[in-house]
């Protein structure tokens, strides 16, 4: 499989990821007992998006000097299209996390800790999934058609707009954990485990962490196949994916109060998934330029945001 990635590019990228995680972690430690304000979340969101944009610009400069401007333009557009796609699909993670935190009555200060570990786990798991997916695509090209069909199916589910109410207690992994582990009935500060009468008990905070990680695995099943429709270059898939994930904590707190106002978002995501799935299914018939994919994603997200704002104004009036 052709890729622009080499050892030094991967080292440089993971170096950036580590620095960003350290910045996030240190900021978390300094304000551990405080809730996150919308203003603070907005600043962090702008910071993460800025880093992602700067990385894309740096990638273009590097490629322009090493492989030429044509390929540099192509790969950079693939990166930004993949980033936008992953960022938009990640909003669904936010909705699920809100439901999990509400079900367990997790205070905002502890949500920050859970999400930090959640992002760390997501980085490890998605990196693994991406390289496995890239290997499958290289060895069995027909798997792209399976990805495409799955995305079309998922897109139609979004468009139907009939999401089933999920009872947290009915989730199988939670039932299994409750059956096989000693779980304390209440939180114990920010501890995942405590000792009682010489025995090790897990706290509900540990259950929440497992559910957050499990939810990201489930969403990765949608998002990773989707980005392979944008590019088959594993380096671009990885960088776009992880850059989108790194800003998830800030995006969670930014959107937490606005989740109910994004009325048309599921329909927008459904249209995007249908488009990406159809693109995969038509790979052998029509090769779509990357700028079309990028433009389509931007336009759909913009229309979705506009319609949601209009819907909210009508409700207020």
PDB file of C-alpha atoms in Angstrom:
ATOM      1  CA  UNK A   1       0.000   0.000   0.000  1.00  0.00           C
ATOM      2  CA  UNK A   2       1.401   3.380  -1.018  1.00  0.00           C
ATOM      3  CA  UNK A   3       1.958   5.770   1.852  1.00  0.00           C
ATOM      4  CA  UNK A   4       3.808   8.981   2.481  1.00  0.00           C
ATOM      5  CA  UNK A   5       4.598   7.791   5.986  1.00  0.00           C
ATOM      6  CA  UNK A   6       8.146   6.936   6.955  1.00  0.00           C
ATOM      7  CA  UNK A   7       9.833   6.280  10.274  1.00  0.00           C
ATOM      8  CA  UNK A   8      10.724   9.920  10.890  1.00  0.00           C
ATOM      9  CA  UNK A   9       7.247  11.166  10.047  1.00  0.00           C
ATOM     10  CA  UNK A  10       5.711   8.694  12.479  1.00  0.00           C
ATOM     11  CA  UNK A  11       8.224   9.664  15.178  1.00  0.00           C
ATOM     12  CA  UNK A  12       7.510  13.362  14.622  1.00  0.00           C
ATOM     13  CA  UNK A  13       3.751  12.828  14.704  1.00  0.00           C
ATOM     14  CA  UNK A  14       3.723  10.727  17.858  1.00  0.00           C
ATOM     15  CA  UNK A  15       6.061  13.284  19.416  1.00  0.00           C
ATOM     16  CA  UNK A  16       3.419  15.946  18.740  1.00  0.00           C
ATOM     17  CA  UNK A  17       0.730  13.683  20.204  1.00  0.00           C
ATOM     18  CA  UNK A  18       2.753  13.110  23.381  1.00  0.00           C
ATOM     19  CA  UNK A  19       3.388  16.842  23.825  1.00  0.00           C
ATOM     20  CA  UNK A  20      -0.318  17.597  23.337  1.00  0.00           C
ATOM     21  CA  UNK A  21      -1.297  14.936  25.860  1.00  0.00           C
ATOM     22  CA  UNK A  22       1.180  16.319  28.387  1.00  0.00           C
ATOM     23  CA  UNK A  23      -0.232  19.814  27.935  1.00  0.00           C
ATOM     24  CA  UNK A  24      -3.740  18.459  28.394  1.00  0.00           C
ATOM     25  CA  UNK A  25      -2.721  16.390  31.419  1.00  0.00           C
ATOM     26  CA  UNK A  26      -0.891  19.253  33.135  1.00  0.00           C
ATOM     27  CA  UNK A  27      -3.808  21.584  32.548  1.00  0.00           C
ATOM     28  CA  UNK A  28      -6.067  18.939  34.049  1.00  0.00           C
ATOM     29  CA  UNK A  29      -3.875  18.533  37.123  1.00  0.00           C
ATOM     30  CA  UNK A  30      -3.789  22.267  37.798  1.00  0.00           C
ATOM     31  CA  UNK A  31      -7.579  22.620  37.749  1.00  0.00           C
ATOM     32  CA  UNK A  32      -8.556  19.210  39.006  1.00  0.00           C
ATOM     33  CA  UNK A  33     -11.199  20.368  41.440  1.00  0.00           C
ATOM     34  CA  UNK A  34     -12.851  22.875  39.153  1.00  0.00           C
ATOM     35  CA  UNK A  35     -15.671  22.527  36.690  1.00  0.00           C
ATOM     36  CA  UNK A  36     -14.979  23.344  33.060  1.00  0.00           C
ATOM     37  CA  UNK A  37     -16.620  26.517  31.813  1.00  0.00           C
ATOM     38  CA  UNK A  38     -17.938  26.918  28.284  1.00  0.00           C
ATOM     39  CA  UNK A  39     -15.371  29.667  27.740  1.00  0.00           C
ATOM     40  CA  UNK A  40     -12.495  27.453  28.840  1.00  0.00           C
ATOM     41  CA  UNK A  41     -13.735  24.571  26.691  1.00  0.00           C
ATOM     42  CA  UNK A  42     -14.009  26.917  23.713  1.00  0.00           C
ATOM     43  CA  UNK A  43     -10.409  28.086  24.161  1.00  0.00           C
ATOM     44  CA  UNK A  44      -9.176  24.505  24.354  1.00  0.00           C
ATOM     45  CA  UNK A  45     -11.241  23.518  21.317  1.00  0.00           C
ATOM     46  CA  UNK A  46      -9.743  26.352  19.282  1.00  0.00           C
ATOM     47  CA  UNK A  47      -6.288  25.295  20.458  1.00  0.00           C
ATOM     48  CA  UNK A  48      -6.763  21.668  19.373  1.00  0.00           C
ATOM     49  CA  UNK A  49      -8.212  22.653  16.007  1.00  0.00           C
ATOM     50  CA  UNK A  50      -5.342  25.099  15.503  1.00  0.00           C
ATOM     51  CA  UNK A  51      -2.790  22.375  16.190  1.00  0.00           C
ATOM     52  CA  UNK A  52      -4.536  20.088  13.698  1.00  0.00           C
ATOM     53  CA  UNK A  53      -4.542  22.837  11.060  1.00  0.00           C
ATOM     54  CA  UNK A  54      -0.888  23.680  11.716  1.00  0.00           C
ATOM     55  CA  UNK A  55       0.010  20.019  11.399  1.00  0.00           C
ATOM     56  CA  UNK A  56      -1.764  19.908   8.043  1.00  0.00           C
ATOM     57  CA  UNK A  57       0.134  22.995   6.925  1.00  0.00           C
ATOM     58  CA  UNK A  58       3.431  21.541   8.095  1.00  0.00           C
ATOM     59  CA  UNK A  59       2.657  18.293   6.300  1.00  0.00           C
ATOM     60  CA  UNK A  60       2.008  20.204   3.075  1.00  0.00           C
ATOM     61  CA  UNK A  61       5.305  22.107   3.369  1.00  0.00           C
ATOM     62  CA  UNK A  62       7.229  18.885   3.985  1.00  0.00           C
ATOM     63  CA  UNK A  63       5.581  17.024   1.112  1.00  0.00           C
ATOM     64  CA  UNK A  64       5.885  19.978  -1.236  1.00  0.00           C
ATOM     65  CA  UNK A  65       9.645  19.887  -0.763  1.00  0.00           C
ATOM     66  CA  UNK A  66      10.052  16.106  -0.860  1.00  0.00           C
ATOM     67  CA  UNK A  67       7.501  14.705  -3.313  1.00  0.00           C
ATOM     68  CA  UNK A  68       6.194  17.715  -5.204  1.00  0.00           C
ATOM     69  CA  UNK A  69       3.284  20.103  -4.977  1.00  0.00           C
ATOM     70  CA  UNK A  70       0.748  17.844  -6.721  1.00  0.00           C
ATOM     71  CA  UNK A  71       1.044  14.999  -4.235  1.00  0.00           C
ATOM     72  CA  UNK A  72       1.362  17.489  -1.386  1.00  0.00           C
ATOM     73  CA  UNK A  73      -1.985  19.027  -2.337  1.00  0.00           C
ATOM     74  CA  UNK A  74      -3.594  15.602  -2.678  1.00  0.00           C
ATOM     75  CA  UNK A  75      -2.407  14.249   0.667  1.00  0.00           C
ATOM     76  CA  UNK A  76      -3.140  17.459   2.546  1.00  0.00           C
ATOM     77  CA  UNK A  77      -6.707  17.535   1.244  1.00  0.00           C
ATOM     78  CA  UNK A  78      -7.080  13.882   2.228  1.00  0.00           C
ATOM     79  CA  UNK A  79      -5.866  14.763   5.715  1.00  0.00           C
ATOM     80  CA  UNK A  80      -8.307  17.646   6.162  1.00  0.00           C
ATOM     81  CA  UNK A  81     -11.213  15.672   4.694  1.00  0.00           C
ATOM     82  CA  UNK A  82     -10.449  12.795   7.048  1.00  0.00           C
ATOM     83  CA  UNK A  83     -10.078  15.154   9.995  1.00  0.00           C
ATOM     84  CA  UNK A  84     -13.427  16.827   9.330  1.00  0.00           C
ATOM     85  CA  UNK A  85     -15.112  13.467   8.880  1.00  0.00           C
ATOM     86  CA  UNK A  86     -13.696  12.068  12.116  1.00  0.00           C
ATOM     87  CA  UNK A  87     -14.442  15.272  14.013  1.00  0.00           C
ATOM     88  CA  UNK A  88     -18.070  15.267  12.927  1.00  0.00           C
ATOM     89  CA  UNK A  89     -18.575  11.578  13.690  1.00  0.00           C
ATOM     90  CA  UNK A  90     -16.944  12.061  17.091  1.00  0.00           C
ATOM     91  CA  UNK A  91     -19.865  14.263  18.136  1.00  0.00           C
ATOM     92  CA  UNK A  92     -21.862  11.075  18.559  1.00  0.00           C
ATOM     93  CA  UNK A  93     -19.331   9.999  21.182  1.00  0.00           C
ATOM     94  CA  UNK A  94     -20.204  13.132  23.121  1.00  0.00           C
ATOM     95  CA  UNK A  95     -23.901  12.255  23.239  1.00  0.00           C
ATOM     96  CA  UNK A  96     -23.195   8.754  24.532  1.00  0.00           C
ATOM     97  CA  UNK A  97     -20.740  10.009  27.143  1.00  0.00           C
ATOM     98  CA  UNK A  98     -23.324  12.501  28.368  1.00  0.00           C
ATOM     99  CA  UNK A  99     -25.775   9.642  28.835  1.00  0.00           C
ATOM    100  CA  UNK A 100     -23.204   7.531  30.709  1.00  0.00           C
ATOM    101  CA  UNK A 101     -22.159  10.357  33.027  1.00  0.00           C
ATOM    102  CA  UNK A 102     -25.776  11.263  33.741  1.00  0.00           C
ATOM    103  CA  UNK A 103     -26.694   7.648  34.538  1.00  0.00           C
ATOM    104  CA  UNK A 104     -23.904   7.380  37.121  1.00  0.00           C
ATOM    105  CA  UNK A 105     -24.217  10.995  38.368  1.00  0.00           C
ATOM    106  CA  UNK A 106     -20.546  11.709  37.669  1.00  0.00           C
ATOM    107  CA  UNK A 107     -19.606  15.292  38.653  1.00  0.00           C
ATOM    108  CA  UNK A 108     -17.881  17.484  36.065  1.00  0.00           C
ATOM    109  CA  UNK A 109     -14.528  17.419  37.879  1.00  0.00           C
ATOM    110  CA  UNK A 110     -14.421  13.612  37.644  1.00  0.00           C
ATOM    111  CA  UNK A 111     -15.629  13.660  34.047  1.00  0.00           C
ATOM    112  CA  UNK A 112     -12.361  15.355  33.105  1.00  0.00           C
ATOM    113  CA  UNK A 113     -10.353  12.493  34.582  1.00  0.00           C
ATOM    114  CA  UNK A 114     -12.468   9.833  32.900  1.00  0.00           C
ATOM    115  CA  UNK A 115     -12.224  11.561  29.531  1.00  0.00           C
ATOM    116  CA  UNK A 116      -8.454  11.937  29.822  1.00  0.00           C
ATOM    117  CA  UNK A 117      -8.039   8.204  30.323  1.00  0.00           C
ATOM    118  CA  UNK A 118     -10.688   7.616  27.685  1.00  0.00           C
ATOM    119  CA  UNK A 119      -8.731   9.606  25.115  1.00  0.00           C
ATOM    120  CA  UNK A 120      -5.521   7.753  25.999  1.00  0.00           C
ATOM    121  CA  UNK A 121      -7.268   4.425  25.518  1.00  0.00           C
ATOM    122  CA  UNK A 122      -8.850   5.591  22.270  1.00  0.00           C
ATOM    123  CA  UNK A 123      -5.456   6.595  20.872  1.00  0.00           C
ATOM    124  CA  UNK A 124      -3.991   3.167  21.590  1.00  0.00           C
ATOM    125  CA  UNK A 125      -7.006   1.208  20.339  1.00  0.00           C
ATOM    126  CA  UNK A 126      -7.576   3.277  17.209  1.00  0.00           C
ATOM    127  CA  UNK A 127      -3.905   3.122  16.271  1.00  0.00           C
ATOM    128  CA  UNK A 128      -4.143  -0.653  16.494  1.00  0.00           C
ATOM    129  CA  UNK A 129      -7.429  -0.762  14.544  1.00  0.00           C
ATOM    130  CA  UNK A 130      -6.081   1.513  11.812  1.00  0.00           C
ATOM    131  CA  UNK A 131      -3.001  -0.594  11.151  1.00  0.00           C
ATOM    132  CA  UNK A 132      -5.094  -3.768  11.173  1.00  0.00           C
ATOM    133  CA  UNK A 133      -7.591  -2.116   8.831  1.00  0.00           C
ATOM    134  CA  UNK A 134      -4.815  -0.934   6.516  1.00  0.00           C
ATOM    135  CA  UNK A 135      -3.445  -4.471   6.364  1.00  0.00           C
ATOM    136  CA  UNK A 136      -6.878  -5.866   5.529  1.00  0.00           C
ATOM    137  CA  UNK A 137      -7.407  -3.279   2.794  1.00  0.00           C
ATOM    138  CA  UNK A 138      -4.008  -4.086   1.311  1.00  0.00           C
ATOM    139  CA  UNK A 139      -4.410  -7.853   1.452  1.00  0.00           C
ATOM    140  CA  UNK A 140      -8.136  -8.067   0.718  1.00  0.00           C
ATOM    141  CA  UNK A 141      -9.234  -5.066  -1.342  1.00  0.00           C
ATOM    142  CA  UNK A 142     -12.802  -6.394  -1.447  1.00  0.00           C
ATOM    143  CA  UNK A 143     -13.153  -5.494   2.235  1.00  0.00           C
ATOM    144  CA  UNK A 144     -13.723  -1.900   1.092  1.00  0.00           C
ATOM    145  CA  UNK A 145     -17.056  -2.980  -0.371  1.00  0.00           C
ATOM    146  CA  UNK A 146     -18.043  -4.443   2.993  1.00  0.00           C
ATOM    147  CA  UNK A 147     -17.045  -1.167   4.631  1.00  0.00           C
ATOM    148  CA  UNK A 148     -19.081   0.739   2.052  1.00  0.00           C
ATOM    149  CA  UNK A 149     -22.202  -1.379   2.516  1.00  0.00           C
ATOM    150  CA  UNK A 150     -21.916  -1.050   6.288  1.00  0.00           C
ATOM    151  CA  UNK A 151     -21.619   2.738   6.059  1.00  0.00           C
ATOM    152  CA  UNK A 152     -24.665   2.953   3.784  1.00  0.00           C
ATOM    153  CA  UNK A 153     -26.615   0.872   6.304  1.00  0.00           C
ATOM    154  CA  UNK A 154     -25.426   3.065   9.185  1.00  0.00           C
ATOM    155  CA  UNK A 155     -26.266   6.205   7.214  1.00  0.00           C
ATOM    156  CA  UNK A 156     -29.845   5.032   6.695  1.00  0.00           C
ATOM    157  CA  UNK A 157     -30.125   4.321  10.426  1.00  0.00           C
ATOM    158  CA  UNK A 158     -29.122   7.917  11.165  1.00  0.00           C
ATOM    159  CA  UNK A 159     -31.621   9.262   8.638  1.00  0.00           C
ATOM    160  CA  UNK A 160     -34.472   7.222  10.092  1.00  0.00           C
ATOM    161  CA  UNK A 161     -34.035   9.229  13.260  1.00  0.00           C
ATOM    162  CA  UNK A 162     -35.445   6.462  15.410  1.00  0.00           C
ATOM    163  CA  UNK A 163     -32.790   5.807  17.977  1.00  0.00           C
ATOM    164  CA  UNK A 164     -33.812   3.383  20.665  1.00  0.00           C
ATOM    165  CA  UNK A 165     -33.716   4.516  24.252  1.00  0.00           C
ATOM    166  CA  UNK A 166     -30.799   2.766  25.879  1.00  0.00           C
ATOM    167  CA  UNK A 167     -30.989   1.650  29.475  1.00  0.00           C
ATOM    168  CA  UNK A 168     -27.450   1.705  30.844  1.00  0.00           C
ATOM    169  CA  UNK A 169     -28.152  -1.234  33.126  1.00  0.00           C
ATOM    170  CA  UNK A 170     -29.080  -3.392  30.123  1.00  0.00           C
ATOM    171  CA  UNK A 171     -25.632  -3.085  28.542  1.00  0.00           C
ATOM    172  CA  UNK A 172     -24.072  -6.552  28.475  1.00  0.00           C
ATOM    173  CA  UNK A 173     -20.566  -5.509  29.455  1.00  0.00           C
ATOM    174  CA  UNK A 174     -21.941  -3.695  32.494  1.00  0.00           C
ATOM    175  CA  UNK A 175     -23.958  -6.752  33.525  1.00  0.00           C
ATOM    176  CA  UNK A 176     -20.849  -8.908  33.161  1.00  0.00           C
ATOM    177  CA  UNK A 177     -18.735  -6.543  35.265  1.00  0.00           C
ATOM    178  CA  UNK A 178     -21.350  -6.378  38.003  1.00  0.00           C
ATOM    179  CA  UNK A 179     -21.558 -10.166  38.039  1.00  0.00           C
ATOM    180  CA  UNK A 180     -17.813 -10.849  38.134  1.00  0.00           C
ATOM    181  CA  UNK A 181     -16.458  -7.916  40.157  1.00  0.00           C
ATOM    182  CA  UNK A 182     -17.020  -6.442  43.591  1.00  0.00           C
ATOM    183  CA  UNK A 183     -18.490  -2.985  42.970  1.00  0.00           C
ATOM    184  CA  UNK A 184     -18.996  -0.376  45.672  1.00  0.00           C
ATOM    185  CA  UNK A 185     -22.463   1.191  45.697  1.00  0.00           C
ATOM    186  CA  UNK A 186     -21.103   4.750  45.674  1.00  0.00           C
ATOM    187  CA  UNK A 187     -18.216   6.783  44.313  1.00  0.00           C
ATOM    188  CA  UNK A 188     -15.130   7.186  46.465  1.00  0.00           C
ATOM    189  CA  UNK A 189     -13.633  10.454  45.270  1.00  0.00           C
ATOM    190  CA  UNK A 190     -11.612   9.967  42.096  1.00  0.00           C
ATOM    191  CA  UNK A 191     -10.583   6.402  42.918  1.00  0.00           C
ATOM    192  CA  UNK A 192     -11.152   3.517  40.526  1.00  0.00           C
ATOM    193  CA  UNK A 193     -10.439   0.891  43.197  1.00  0.00           C
ATOM    194  CA  UNK A 194     -10.613   0.827  47.000  1.00  0.00           C
ATOM    195  CA  UNK A 195      -9.832  -1.728  49.688  1.00  0.00           C
ATOM    196  CA  UNK A 196     -12.579  -2.733  52.073  1.00  0.00           C
ATOM    197  CA  UNK A 197     -12.047  -5.401  54.734  1.00  0.00           C
ATOM    198  CA  UNK A 198      -8.863  -6.463  52.990  1.00  0.00           C
ATOM    199  CA  UNK A 199     -10.613  -6.989  49.643  1.00  0.00           C
ATOM    200  CA  UNK A 200     -10.192  -4.956  46.472  1.00  0.00           C
ATOM    201  CA  UNK A 201     -13.404  -3.342  45.224  1.00  0.00           C
ATOM    202  CA  UNK A 202     -14.002  -1.411  42.030  1.00  0.00           C
ATOM    203  CA  UNK A 203     -15.905   1.848  42.262  1.00  0.00           C
ATOM    204  CA  UNK A 204     -18.640   3.004  39.860  1.00  0.00           C
ATOM    205  CA  UNK A 205     -16.004   5.321  38.375  1.00  0.00           C
ATOM    206  CA  UNK A 206     -14.203   2.257  37.012  1.00  0.00           C
ATOM    207  CA  UNK A 207     -17.431   1.051  35.396  1.00  0.00           C
ATOM    208  CA  UNK A 208     -17.852   4.436  33.744  1.00  0.00           C
ATOM    209  CA  UNK A 209     -14.292   4.283  32.387  1.00  0.00           C
ATOM    210  CA  UNK A 210     -14.947   0.855  30.862  1.00  0.00           C
ATOM    211  CA  UNK A 211     -18.186   2.078  29.274  1.00  0.00           C
ATOM    212  CA  UNK A 212     -16.452   5.147  27.830  1.00  0.00           C
ATOM    213  CA  UNK A 213     -13.708   2.992  26.302  1.00  0.00           C
ATOM    214  CA  UNK A 214     -16.238   0.466  25.004  1.00  0.00           C
ATOM    215  CA  UNK A 215     -18.308   3.214  23.389  1.00  0.00           C
ATOM    216  CA  UNK A 216     -15.263   4.489  21.509  1.00  0.00           C
ATOM    217  CA  UNK A 217     -14.548   0.995  20.206  1.00  0.00           C
ATOM    218  CA  UNK A 218     -18.122   0.833  18.910  1.00  0.00           C
ATOM    219  CA  UNK A 219     -17.877   4.226  17.220  1.00  0.00           C
ATOM    220  CA  UNK A 220     -14.513   3.303  15.728  1.00  0.00           C
ATOM    221  CA  UNK A 221     -16.350   0.590  13.793  1.00  0.00           C
ATOM    222  CA  UNK A 222     -18.124   3.420  11.929  1.00  0.00           C
ATOM    223  CA  UNK A 223     -15.433   6.055  11.711  1.00  0.00           C
ATOM    224  CA  UNK A 224     -12.393   4.027  10.664  1.00  0.00           C
ATOM    225  CA  UNK A 225     -14.076   2.392   7.638  1.00  0.00           C
ATOM    226  CA  UNK A 226     -15.412   5.834   6.696  1.00  0.00           C
ATOM    227  CA  UNK A 227     -11.993   7.453   6.554  1.00  0.00           C
ATOM    228  CA  UNK A 228     -10.650   4.617   4.398  1.00  0.00           C
ATOM    229  CA  UNK A 229     -13.090   5.870   1.760  1.00  0.00           C
ATOM    230  CA  UNK A 230     -11.297   9.218   1.856  1.00  0.00           C
ATOM    231  CA  UNK A 231      -7.773   7.806   1.730  1.00  0.00           C
ATOM    232  CA  UNK A 232      -6.085   4.427   1.868  1.00  0.00           C
ATOM    233  CA  UNK A 233      -2.827   5.925   3.127  1.00  0.00           C
ATOM    234  CA  UNK A 234      -2.429   4.606   6.701  1.00  0.00           C
ATOM    235  CA  UNK A 235      -0.359   7.626   7.736  1.00  0.00           C
ATOM    236  CA  UNK A 236      -3.113  10.034   6.688  1.00  0.00           C
ATOM    237  CA  UNK A 237      -5.782   7.824   8.269  1.00  0.00           C
ATOM    238  CA  UNK A 238      -3.848   7.715  11.540  1.00  0.00           C
ATOM    239  CA  UNK A 239      -2.974  11.403  11.750  1.00  0.00           C
ATOM    240  CA  UNK A 240      -6.466  12.620  10.847  1.00  0.00           C
ATOM    241  CA  UNK A 241      -8.051  10.189  13.297  1.00  0.00           C
ATOM    242  CA  UNK A 242      -5.821  10.939  16.259  1.00  0.00           C
ATOM    243  CA  UNK A 243      -5.896  14.696  15.708  1.00  0.00           C
ATOM    244  CA  UNK A 244      -9.687  14.542  15.884  1.00  0.00           C
ATOM    245  CA  UNK A 245      -9.578  12.406  19.039  1.00  0.00           C
ATOM    246  CA  UNK A 246      -7.150  14.699  20.857  1.00  0.00           C
ATOM    247  CA  UNK A 247      -9.737  17.468  20.938  1.00  0.00           C
ATOM    248  CA  UNK A 248     -12.550  15.263  22.213  1.00  0.00           C
ATOM    249  CA  UNK A 249     -12.328  16.326  25.859  1.00  0.00           C
ATOM    250  CA  UNK A 250     -12.653  20.004  25.054  1.00  0.00           C
ATOM    251  CA  UNK A 251     -15.389  19.309  22.517  1.00  0.00           C
ATOM    252  CA  UNK A 252     -17.317  17.300  25.112  1.00  0.00           C
ATOM    253  CA  UNK A 253     -17.502  20.197  27.563  1.00  0.00           C
ATOM    254  CA  UNK A 254     -18.170  22.667  24.761  1.00  0.00           C
ATOM    255  CA  UNK A 255     -21.105  20.658  23.418  1.00  0.00           C
ATOM    256  CA  UNK A 256     -22.394  19.294  26.734  1.00  0.00           C
ATOM    257  CA  UNK A 257     -24.801  22.173  27.137  1.00  0.00           C
ATOM    258  CA  UNK A 258     -25.702  22.301  23.466  1.00  0.00           C
ATOM    259  CA  UNK A 259     -26.305  18.623  22.751  1.00  0.00           C
ATOM    260  CA  UNK A 260     -30.072  19.008  22.622  1.00  0.00           C
ATOM    261  CA  UNK A 261     -29.764  21.973  20.245  1.00  0.00           C
ATOM    262  CA  UNK A 262     -28.025  20.031  17.455  1.00  0.00           C
ATOM    263  CA  UNK A 263     -31.381  18.833  16.180  1.00  0.00           C
ATOM    264  CA  UNK A 264     -30.382  18.066  12.594  1.00  0.00           C
ATOM    265  CA  UNK A 265     -26.910  16.676  13.297  1.00  0.00           C
ATOM    266  CA  UNK A 266     -27.925  12.979  13.029  1.00  0.00           C
ATOM    267  CA  UNK A 267     -29.406  13.659   9.593  1.00  0.00           C
ATOM    268  CA  UNK A 268     -26.250  15.432   8.470  1.00  0.00           C
ATOM    269  CA  UNK A 269     -24.091  12.557   9.684  1.00  0.00           C
ATOM    270  CA  UNK A 270     -26.410  10.104   7.953  1.00  0.00           C
ATOM    271  CA  UNK A 271     -26.040  11.937   4.638  1.00  0.00           C
ATOM    272  CA  UNK A 272     -22.252  12.036   5.017  1.00  0.00           C
ATOM    273  CA  UNK A 273     -22.087   8.307   5.785  1.00  0.00           C
ATOM    274  CA  UNK A 274     -24.329   7.513   2.811  1.00  0.00           C
ATOM    275  CA  UNK A 275     -22.078   9.601   0.581  1.00  0.00           C
ATOM    276  CA  UNK A 276     -18.890   7.975   1.880  1.00  0.00           C
ATOM    277  CA  UNK A 277     -20.410   4.490   1.660  1.00  0.00           C
ATOM    278  CA  UNK A 278     -21.585   5.062  -1.912  1.00  0.00           C
ATOM    279  CA  UNK A 279     -18.131   6.350  -2.808  1.00  0.00           C
ATOM    280  CA  UNK A 280     -16.628   3.107  -1.515  1.00  0.00           C
ATOM    281  CA  UNK A 281     -19.094   0.943  -3.410  1.00  0.00           C
ATOM    282  CA  UNK A 282     -18.354   2.804  -6.660  1.00  0.00           C
ATOM    283  CA  UNK A 283     -14.561   2.655  -6.383  1.00  0.00           C
ATOM    284  CA  UNK A 284     -14.164   0.602  -9.557  1.00  0.00           C
ATOM    285  CA  UNK A 285     -16.663   2.703 -11.495  1.00  0.00           C
ATOM    286  CA  UNK A 286     -15.827   6.281 -10.604  1.00  0.00           C
ATOM    287  CA  UNK A 287     -12.824   7.814  -8.876  1.00  0.00           C
ATOM    288  CA  UNK A 288     -14.048  10.881  -7.035  1.00  0.00           C
ATOM    289  CA  UNK A 289     -11.523  13.709  -6.586  1.00  0.00           C
ATOM    290  CA  UNK A 290     -10.732  14.350  -2.947  1.00  0.00           C
ATOM    291  CA  UNK A 291     -11.778  18.000  -3.160  1.00  0.00           C
ATOM    292  CA  UNK A 292     -15.333  16.876  -3.878  1.00  0.00           C
ATOM    293  CA  UNK A 293     -15.396  14.749  -0.719  1.00  0.00           C
ATOM    294  CA  UNK A 294     -13.928  17.572   1.355  1.00  0.00           C
ATOM    295  CA  UNK A 295     -16.377  20.123  -0.053  1.00  0.00           C
ATOM    296  CA  UNK A 296     -19.340  17.801   0.465  1.00  0.00           C
ATOM    297  CA  UNK A 297     -18.512  17.209   4.133  1.00  0.00           C
ATOM    298  CA  UNK A 298     -18.047  20.938   4.789  1.00  0.00           C
ATOM    299  CA  UNK A 299     -21.289  21.882   3.005  1.00  0.00           C
ATOM    300  CA  UNK A 300     -23.380  19.233   4.773  1.00  0.00           C
ATOM    301  CA  UNK A 301     -22.032  20.210   8.201  1.00  0.00           C
ATOM    302  CA  UNK A 302     -22.642  23.901   7.465  1.00  0.00           C
ATOM    303  CA  UNK A 303     -26.224  23.255   6.337  1.00  0.00           C
ATOM    304  CA  UNK A 304     -26.818  21.040   9.372  1.00  0.00           C
ATOM    305  CA  UNK A 305     -25.600  23.772  11.719  1.00  0.00           C
ATOM    306  CA  UNK A 306     -27.701  26.422   9.954  1.00  0.00           C
ATOM    307  CA  UNK A 307     -30.882  24.342  10.038  1.00  0.00           C
ATOM    308  CA  UNK A 308     -30.314  23.485  13.705  1.00  0.00           C
ATOM    309  CA  UNK A 309     -29.951  27.181  14.554  1.00  0.00           C
ATOM    310  CA  UNK A 310     -33.167  27.997  12.690  1.00  0.00           C
ATOM    311  CA  UNK A 311     -34.953  25.163  14.464  1.00  0.00           C
ATOM    312  CA  UNK A 312     -33.832  26.484  17.856  1.00  0.00           C
ATOM    313  CA  UNK A 313     -34.943  30.032  17.030  1.00  0.00           C
ATOM    314  CA  UNK A 314     -38.396  28.793  16.039  1.00  0.00           C
ATOM    315  CA  UNK A 315     -38.728  26.924  19.327  1.00  0.00           C
ATOM    316  CA  UNK A 316     -37.728  30.007  21.317  1.00  0.00           C
ATOM    317  CA  UNK A 317     -40.180  32.239  19.466  1.00  0.00           C
TER     318      UNK A 317
END
